[in-house]
């Protein structure tokens, strides 16, 4: 038998279940009857549309499917089902990480909460975000066409964020460090100032993210307070290493459950989520043979590649280098892509 390859598992966040992902569970996970029955039961008990109904809809509705209380549980279920589909005869899990909402999936994949508890956390946090604090997020690109960061641009944006945030009623904060992109969150006044005054950015104009709240900022204090009402006994030390949004590693047998809960429902909600650092720490610490990006979608692939380019991982220093590596011997395997999915599931 061939030796198994070690893999870093990456759990995607919001914005990854789009039109192309409709029927994702129906197409790829018809065999996950126990998982689907469990999540459908949990939704039905709360009088909510079931995951099967939402995923099985005839048409994708942006107004419905991008809402926090709909998108979050759909994404969790698809990601967790993908994790269960990984061929364990070919891959061993070295560590797990995730982006933003993907941290809650990481908890379930990493064994720090049960699958049903992970789903309930995501479901509750999705409702929190939908009913939550006013404001939103804007995505800024900081890299050029070759995925190299523009010198000085990050500092310019950082100075603008600080300047706007100092104005009366203009809350603005860095929300997610996302490879060659930066997600900025704040109040409506703060976001409008950012959109009006942002320096020229390469690739595309600043993008307002639909149905996203001011995640990972102090504006989410109410959401954090509500999250702590979830049962404390759901959280326990992980079964495998988990890398969080600071680059901190939660190791099996050395991670107090209460500290993990405090990070998850406090720090993680209220402070910047550094996905770039999470990826960089994970590959440096565990040197995986592959990175497996769970579905749905594969939009996080670019951010992962950009995080690797920034540290010249395996000598990859540009978009072209990354594409050549992927063409010859793929290092990043996205389960949301059918051509790469078969390399993971067998």
CSV table of C-alpha atoms in Angstrom, one decimal:
chain,number,residue,atom,x,y,z
A,1,UNK,CA,0.0,0.0,0.0
A,2,UNK,CA,1.3,3.5,-0.9
A,3,UNK,CA,2.2,5.7,2.0
A,4,UNK,CA,-0.6,8.2,2.9
A,5,UNK,CA,-0.1,11.9,2.1
A,6,UNK,CA,-0.5,14.4,4.9
A,7,UNK,CA,-3.1,17.1,4.4
A,8,UNK,CA,-4.1,20.4,5.8
A,9,UNK,CA,-7.9,20.7,5.7
A,10,UNK,CA,-9.3,24.2,5.0
A,11,UNK,CA,-12.9,25.0,5.8
A,12,UNK,CA,-14.5,27.8,3.8
A,13,UNK,CA,-16.6,30.6,5.1
A,14,UNK,CA,-19.5,32.7,3.9
A,15,UNK,CA,-20.0,33.5,0.3
A,16,UNK,CA,-19.0,30.1,-1.0
A,17,UNK,CA,-22.5,28.7,-1.7
A,18,UNK,CA,-23.6,30.5,-4.9
A,19,UNK,CA,-25.7,29.7,-8.0
A,20,UNK,CA,-23.2,27.1,-9.3
A,21,UNK,CA,-23.3,25.3,-5.9
A,22,UNK,CA,-27.1,24.8,-5.8
A,23,UNK,CA,-27.8,21.0,-5.4
A,24,UNK,CA,-24.2,20.5,-4.2
A,25,UNK,CA,-25.4,18.1,-1.4
A,26,UNK,CA,-27.9,16.4,-3.8
A,27,UNK,CA,-25.1,15.8,-6.4
A,28,UNK,CA,-22.2,14.8,-4.2
A,29,UNK,CA,-23.7,13.5,-1.0
A,30,UNK,CA,-26.8,11.4,-1.7
A,31,UNK,CA,-25.0,8.7,0.4
A,32,UNK,CA,-24.8,10.9,3.6
A,33,UNK,CA,-28.3,10.0,4.7
A,34,UNK,CA,-27.6,10.1,8.4
A,35,UNK,CA,-26.0,13.5,8.3
A,36,UNK,CA,-28.8,15.0,6.2
A,37,UNK,CA,-31.4,13.4,8.4
A,38,UNK,CA,-29.8,14.9,11.5
A,39,UNK,CA,-29.4,18.5,10.1
A,40,UNK,CA,-32.9,18.4,8.6
A,41,UNK,CA,-34.4,17.3,11.9
A,42,UNK,CA,-32.6,20.1,13.8
A,43,UNK,CA,-33.9,22.7,11.3
A,44,UNK,CA,-37.4,21.3,11.3
A,45,UNK,CA,-37.5,21.3,15.1
A,46,UNK,CA,-37.0,25.1,14.9
A,47,UNK,CA,-39.6,25.6,12.2
A,48,UNK,CA,-36.9,26.4,9.6
A,49,UNK,CA,-36.6,25.3,6.0
A,50,UNK,CA,-34.6,22.1,5.9
A,51,UNK,CA,-31.1,21.8,4.3
A,52,UNK,CA,-32.5,19.3,1.8
A,53,UNK,CA,-35.2,21.8,0.8
A,54,UNK,CA,-32.8,24.7,0.5
A,55,UNK,CA,-30.1,22.7,-1.4
A,56,UNK,CA,-32.7,21.0,-3.6
A,57,UNK,CA,-34.4,24.1,-4.7
A,58,UNK,CA,-35.0,24.4,-8.5
A,59,UNK,CA,-33.5,27.9,-8.6
A,60,UNK,CA,-30.9,29.8,-6.7
A,61,UNK,CA,-32.3,32.9,-5.0
A,62,UNK,CA,-29.7,35.5,-4.0
A,63,UNK,CA,-32.2,37.1,-1.6
A,64,UNK,CA,-32.6,33.8,0.1
A,65,UNK,CA,-29.5,31.6,-0.3
A,66,UNK,CA,-27.1,34.4,0.7
A,67,UNK,CA,-28.8,35.2,4.0
A,68,UNK,CA,-26.8,34.4,7.0
A,69,UNK,CA,-29.4,32.0,8.5
A,70,UNK,CA,-29.5,30.1,5.2
A,71,UNK,CA,-26.0,30.3,3.8
A,72,UNK,CA,-24.2,29.4,7.0
A,73,UNK,CA,-25.9,26.0,7.7
A,74,UNK,CA,-25.8,25.1,4.0
A,75,UNK,CA,-22.0,25.7,3.8
A,76,UNK,CA,-21.4,23.9,7.1
A,77,UNK,CA,-23.3,20.8,5.9
A,78,UNK,CA,-21.6,20.8,2.5
A,79,UNK,CA,-18.1,21.2,4.0
A,80,UNK,CA,-18.6,18.6,6.7
A,81,UNK,CA,-20.0,16.1,4.2
A,82,UNK,CA,-16.9,16.8,2.0
A,83,UNK,CA,-14.7,16.1,5.0
A,84,UNK,CA,-16.4,12.7,5.5
A,85,UNK,CA,-15.8,11.9,1.8
A,86,UNK,CA,-12.0,12.3,2.0
A,87,UNK,CA,-10.3,9.0,1.2
A,88,UNK,CA,-8.5,8.2,4.4
A,89,UNK,CA,-6.5,5.4,2.8
A,90,UNK,CA,-4.8,8.1,0.8
A,91,UNK,CA,-4.7,11.0,3.2
A,92,UNK,CA,-4.0,11.6,6.8
A,93,UNK,CA,-5.1,14.8,8.4
A,94,UNK,CA,-2.2,16.9,9.7
A,95,UNK,CA,-4.2,19.9,10.9
A,96,UNK,CA,-7.4,21.8,10.2
A,97,UNK,CA,-8.1,25.5,9.7
A,98,UNK,CA,-10.9,27.7,8.3
A,99,UNK,CA,-11.8,31.1,7.2
A,100,UNK,CA,-14.2,33.2,9.4
A,101,UNK,CA,-17.5,31.1,9.6
A,102,UNK,CA,-15.2,28.2,8.6
A,103,UNK,CA,-13.8,28.3,12.1
A,104,UNK,CA,-17.1,26.8,13.4
A,105,UNK,CA,-16.7,24.0,10.8
A,106,UNK,CA,-13.1,23.6,11.9
A,107,UNK,CA,-14.4,22.9,15.4
A,108,UNK,CA,-16.5,20.0,14.2
A,109,UNK,CA,-13.9,18.7,11.7
A,110,UNK,CA,-11.2,18.9,14.4
A,111,UNK,CA,-13.4,17.1,17.0
A,112,UNK,CA,-13.7,20.0,19.4
A,113,UNK,CA,-17.5,19.8,19.1
A,114,UNK,CA,-19.8,17.1,17.7
A,115,UNK,CA,-21.2,17.3,14.2
A,116,UNK,CA,-24.7,18.1,15.4
A,117,UNK,CA,-23.4,20.7,17.9
A,118,UNK,CA,-21.3,22.2,15.2
A,119,UNK,CA,-24.3,22.5,13.0
A,120,UNK,CA,-26.3,24.1,15.8
A,121,UNK,CA,-23.5,26.6,16.5
A,122,UNK,CA,-23.4,27.6,12.8
A,123,UNK,CA,-27.2,27.8,12.6
A,124,UNK,CA,-27.4,30.0,15.7
A,125,UNK,CA,-24.6,32.2,14.5
A,126,UNK,CA,-26.2,32.5,11.1
A,127,UNK,CA,-29.4,33.7,12.7
A,128,UNK,CA,-27.3,36.1,14.9
A,129,UNK,CA,-25.7,37.6,11.8
A,130,UNK,CA,-29.0,37.9,10.0
A,131,UNK,CA,-30.7,39.7,12.8
A,132,UNK,CA,-27.6,41.3,14.1
A,133,UNK,CA,-25.7,44.6,14.2
A,134,UNK,CA,-26.0,47.2,11.4
A,135,UNK,CA,-23.1,47.6,9.0
A,136,UNK,CA,-21.3,45.3,6.6
A,137,UNK,CA,-18.1,44.4,4.8
A,138,UNK,CA,-16.1,45.6,1.8
A,139,UNK,CA,-13.5,43.5,0.0
A,140,UNK,CA,-10.3,45.3,-1.2
A,141,UNK,CA,-7.6,43.7,-3.5
A,142,UNK,CA,-4.0,44.4,-2.4
A,143,UNK,CA,-2.1,42.4,-5.0
A,144,UNK,CA,-1.3,42.9,-8.7
A,145,UNK,CA,-2.2,40.5,-11.6
A,146,UNK,CA,0.6,38.2,-10.6
A,147,UNK,CA,-0.7,38.0,-7.0
A,148,UNK,CA,2.2,39.9,-5.5
A,149,UNK,CA,1.3,42.6,-3.0
A,150,UNK,CA,1.5,46.2,-4.2
A,151,UNK,CA,4.2,47.8,-2.0
A,152,UNK,CA,2.7,50.4,0.5
A,153,UNK,CA,-0.9,49.7,-0.4
A,154,UNK,CA,-1.7,47.8,2.7
A,155,UNK,CA,-0.2,50.6,4.8
A,156,UNK,CA,-2.3,53.2,2.9
A,157,UNK,CA,-5.5,51.3,3.5
A,158,UNK,CA,-4.6,50.8,7.1
A,159,UNK,CA,-4.0,54.5,7.6
A,160,UNK,CA,-7.4,55.3,6.0
A,161,UNK,CA,-9.2,52.8,8.2
A,162,UNK,CA,-7.7,54.4,11.3
A,163,UNK,CA,-8.5,57.9,10.0
A,164,UNK,CA,-12.2,57.0,9.2
A,165,UNK,CA,-12.6,55.2,12.5
A,166,UNK,CA,-11.6,58.3,14.4
A,167,UNK,CA,-14.5,60.3,12.9
A,168,UNK,CA,-17.7,60.6,14.9
A,169,UNK,CA,-20.1,57.8,14.0
A,170,UNK,CA,-17.7,56.3,11.4
A,171,UNK,CA,-16.8,52.9,12.8
A,172,UNK,CA,-14.3,51.0,10.5
A,173,UNK,CA,-12.0,48.1,11.2
A,174,UNK,CA,-9.9,45.5,9.4
A,175,UNK,CA,-12.1,42.4,9.4
A,176,UNK,CA,-10.4,39.5,7.6
A,177,UNK,CA,-6.9,39.3,6.2
A,178,UNK,CA,-7.6,37.1,3.2
A,179,UNK,CA,-4.4,36.3,1.2
A,180,UNK,CA,-3.9,39.2,-1.2
A,181,UNK,CA,-7.2,40.8,-0.2
A,182,UNK,CA,-8.4,42.6,2.9
A,183,UNK,CA,-12.0,42.6,4.1
A,184,UNK,CA,-12.9,45.8,5.9
A,185,UNK,CA,-16.0,46.0,8.1
A,186,UNK,CA,-17.8,48.8,9.9
A,187,UNK,CA,-20.9,51.0,10.2
A,188,UNK,CA,-22.7,52.3,7.1
A,189,UNK,CA,-21.1,55.7,7.5
A,190,UNK,CA,-17.7,54.1,7.9
A,191,UNK,CA,-18.1,51.9,4.8
A,192,UNK,CA,-19.3,54.8,2.7
A,193,UNK,CA,-16.3,56.8,3.6
A,194,UNK,CA,-14.0,53.9,2.7
A,195,UNK,CA,-15.7,53.4,-0.7
A,196,UNK,CA,-15.3,57.2,-1.4
A,197,UNK,CA,-11.7,57.5,-0.2
A,198,UNK,CA,-10.0,54.2,-0.9
A,199,UNK,CA,-6.8,54.4,-2.9
A,200,UNK,CA,-6.8,52.9,-6.3
A,201,UNK,CA,-6.7,49.1,-6.1
A,202,UNK,CA,-5.6,46.6,-8.7
A,203,UNK,CA,-7.8,44.0,-10.4
A,204,UNK,CA,-11.1,45.3,-9.3
A,205,UNK,CA,-12.9,48.1,-7.5
A,206,UNK,CA,-13.7,47.7,-3.7
A,207,UNK,CA,-16.6,45.2,-3.5
A,208,UNK,CA,-19.5,45.5,-1.0
A,209,UNK,CA,-20.3,41.9,0.2
A,210,UNK,CA,-24.0,41.1,0.0
A,211,UNK,CA,-25.8,40.1,3.2
A,212,UNK,CA,-22.6,40.3,5.3
A,213,UNK,CA,-22.5,42.1,8.7
A,214,UNK,CA,-19.6,43.8,10.4
A,215,UNK,CA,-18.0,40.5,11.3
A,216,UNK,CA,-14.8,40.3,13.4
A,217,UNK,CA,-15.2,43.8,14.8
A,218,UNK,CA,-16.3,45.3,18.2
A,219,UNK,CA,-19.6,46.0,16.4
A,220,UNK,CA,-20.5,42.4,16.9
A,221,UNK,CA,-20.6,42.6,20.7
A,222,UNK,CA,-24.3,41.7,20.8
A,223,UNK,CA,-23.6,38.6,18.6
A,224,UNK,CA,-20.8,37.5,21.0
A,225,UNK,CA,-23.0,37.9,24.0
A,226,UNK,CA,-25.8,35.8,22.5
A,227,UNK,CA,-23.2,33.1,21.4
A,228,UNK,CA,-22.1,32.6,25.0
A,229,UNK,CA,-25.7,31.4,25.8
A,230,UNK,CA,-24.9,28.2,23.8
A,231,UNK,CA,-24.2,25.2,26.1
A,232,UNK,CA,-20.7,25.2,27.5
A,233,UNK,CA,-20.6,21.4,27.6
A,234,UNK,CA,-20.6,21.3,23.8
A,235,UNK,CA,-16.9,22.4,23.6
A,236,UNK,CA,-14.0,20.1,24.5
A,237,UNK,CA,-10.4,19.7,23.5
A,238,UNK,CA,-9.9,18.9,19.8
A,239,UNK,CA,-8.9,15.5,18.5
A,240,UNK,CA,-6.5,17.0,15.9
A,241,UNK,CA,-4.6,20.3,15.7
A,242,UNK,CA,-6.6,23.3,14.8
A,243,UNK,CA,-5.1,26.7,13.6
A,244,UNK,CA,-7.3,29.7,14.5
A,245,UNK,CA,-7.7,33.2,13.1
A,246,UNK,CA,-4.6,34.4,14.9
A,247,UNK,CA,-2.3,31.6,13.8
A,248,UNK,CA,-2.6,30.0,17.3
A,249,UNK,CA,-2.6,26.2,17.3
A,250,UNK,CA,-5.1,24.4,19.5
A,251,UNK,CA,-3.4,21.0,20.1
A,252,UNK,CA,-5.0,17.8,21.3
A,253,UNK,CA,-4.6,17.2,25.0
A,254,UNK,CA,-3.2,20.7,25.6
A,255,UNK,CA,-6.2,22.9,24.8
A,256,UNK,CA,-8.5,23.8,27.7
A,257,UNK,CA,-12.2,23.7,26.6
A,258,UNK,CA,-13.1,26.9,28.3
A,259,UNK,CA,-10.2,28.8,26.7
A,260,UNK,CA,-11.3,27.5,23.3
A,261,UNK,CA,-14.9,28.5,24.0
A,262,UNK,CA,-13.8,32.0,25.0
A,263,UNK,CA,-11.8,32.4,21.8
A,264,UNK,CA,-14.6,31.1,19.6
A,265,UNK,CA,-17.4,33.2,21.0
A,266,UNK,CA,-15.4,36.2,22.2
A,267,UNK,CA,-12.0,37.0,20.5
A,268,UNK,CA,-12.9,35.4,17.1
A,269,UNK,CA,-16.2,37.3,16.8
A,270,UNK,CA,-14.8,40.7,17.9
A,271,UNK,CA,-11.3,40.9,16.5
A,272,UNK,CA,-9.7,40.7,13.0
A,273,UNK,CA,-9.6,37.2,11.6
A,274,UNK,CA,-6.2,36.6,10.0
A,275,UNK,CA,-6.8,33.7,7.6
A,276,UNK,CA,-3.5,34.5,5.8
A,277,UNK,CA,-1.5,33.9,9.0
A,278,UNK,CA,-3.5,30.7,9.8
A,279,UNK,CA,-2.6,29.2,6.4
A,280,UNK,CA,1.1,30.3,6.7
A,281,UNK,CA,1.5,29.0,10.3
A,282,UNK,CA,-0.2,25.7,9.3
A,283,UNK,CA,2.0,24.9,6.4
A,284,UNK,CA,5.2,26.0,8.2
A,285,UNK,CA,4.3,23.9,11.3
A,286,UNK,CA,3.0,20.8,9.6
A,287,UNK,CA,4.6,20.9,6.1
A,288,UNK,CA,1.6,19.0,4.6
A,289,UNK,CA,1.9,17.1,1.3
A,290,UNK,CA,-1.4,18.7,0.2
A,291,UNK,CA,-3.9,21.3,1.2
A,292,UNK,CA,-7.5,20.1,0.8
A,293,UNK,CA,-10.0,22.9,0.5
A,294,UNK,CA,-13.5,21.6,1.4
A,295,UNK,CA,-16.5,22.7,-0.7
A,296,UNK,CA,-18.8,24.2,-1.5
A,297,UNK,CA,-17.2,26.4,-4.2
A,298,UNK,CA,-13.5,27.1,-4.6
A,299,UNK,CA,-13.3,30.8,-4.3
A,300,UNK,CA,-11.0,30.5,-1.3
A,301,UNK,CA,-8.4,28.9,-3.5
A,302,UNK,CA,-7.0,32.2,-4.7
A,303,UNK,CA,-6.5,33.5,-1.1
A,304,UNK,CA,-4.7,30.3,-0.1
A,305,UNK,CA,-2.4,30.6,-3.1
A,306,UNK,CA,-1.7,34.3,-2.3
A,307,UNK,CA,-0.9,33.4,1.3
A,308,UNK,CA,1.6,30.8,0.1
A,309,UNK,CA,3.1,33.2,-2.5
A,310,UNK,CA,3.7,35.8,0.3
A,311,UNK,CA,6.1,33.4,2.0
A,312,UNK,CA,7.4,31.8,-1.2
A,313,UNK,CA,6.2,28.3,-0.1
A,314,UNK,CA,8.0,25.6,-2.0
A,315,UNK,CA,9.6,28.4,-4.1
A,316,UNK,CA,6.2,29.6,-5.4
A,317,UNK,CA,6.6,33.4,-5.8
A,318,UNK,CA,3.9,34.4,-8.3
A,319,UNK,CA,0.5,33.4,-9.8
A,320,UNK,CA,2.3,31.8,-12.7
A,321,UNK,CA,4.5,29.7,-10.4
A,322,UNK,CA,1.4,28.5,-8.5
A,323,UNK,CA,-0.4,27.6,-11.7
A,324,UNK,CA,2.6,25.7,-13.0
A,325,UNK,CA,2.8,23.8,-9.7
A,326,UNK,CA,-0.9,23.0,-9.9
A,327,UNK,CA,-0.6,21.8,-13.5
A,328,UNK,CA,2.4,19.5,-12.8
A,329,UNK,CA,1.6,18.2,-9.3
A,330,UNK,CA,-1.4,19.9,-7.6
A,331,UNK,CA,-0.6,21.0,-4.0
A,332,UNK,CA,-4.0,22.6,-3.4
A,333,UNK,CA,-7.0,20.3,-4.0
A,334,UNK,CA,-10.4,22.0,-4.1
A,335,UNK,CA,-13.3,19.6,-3.5
A,336,UNK,CA,-15.6,22.1,-5.0
A,337,UNK,CA,-13.9,21.5,-8.4
A,338,UNK,CA,-14.9,18.2,-10.0
A,339,UNK,CA,-11.6,17.7,-11.7
A,340,UNK,CA,-9.8,17.9,-8.3
A,341,UNK,CA,-12.5,16.3,-6.2
A,342,UNK,CA,-11.7,12.9,-7.6
A,343,UNK,CA,-8.1,13.2,-6.4
A,344,UNK,CA,-9.4,13.5,-2.9
A,345,UNK,CA,-12.3,11.1,-2.8
A,346,UNK,CA,-10.9,8.4,-5.0
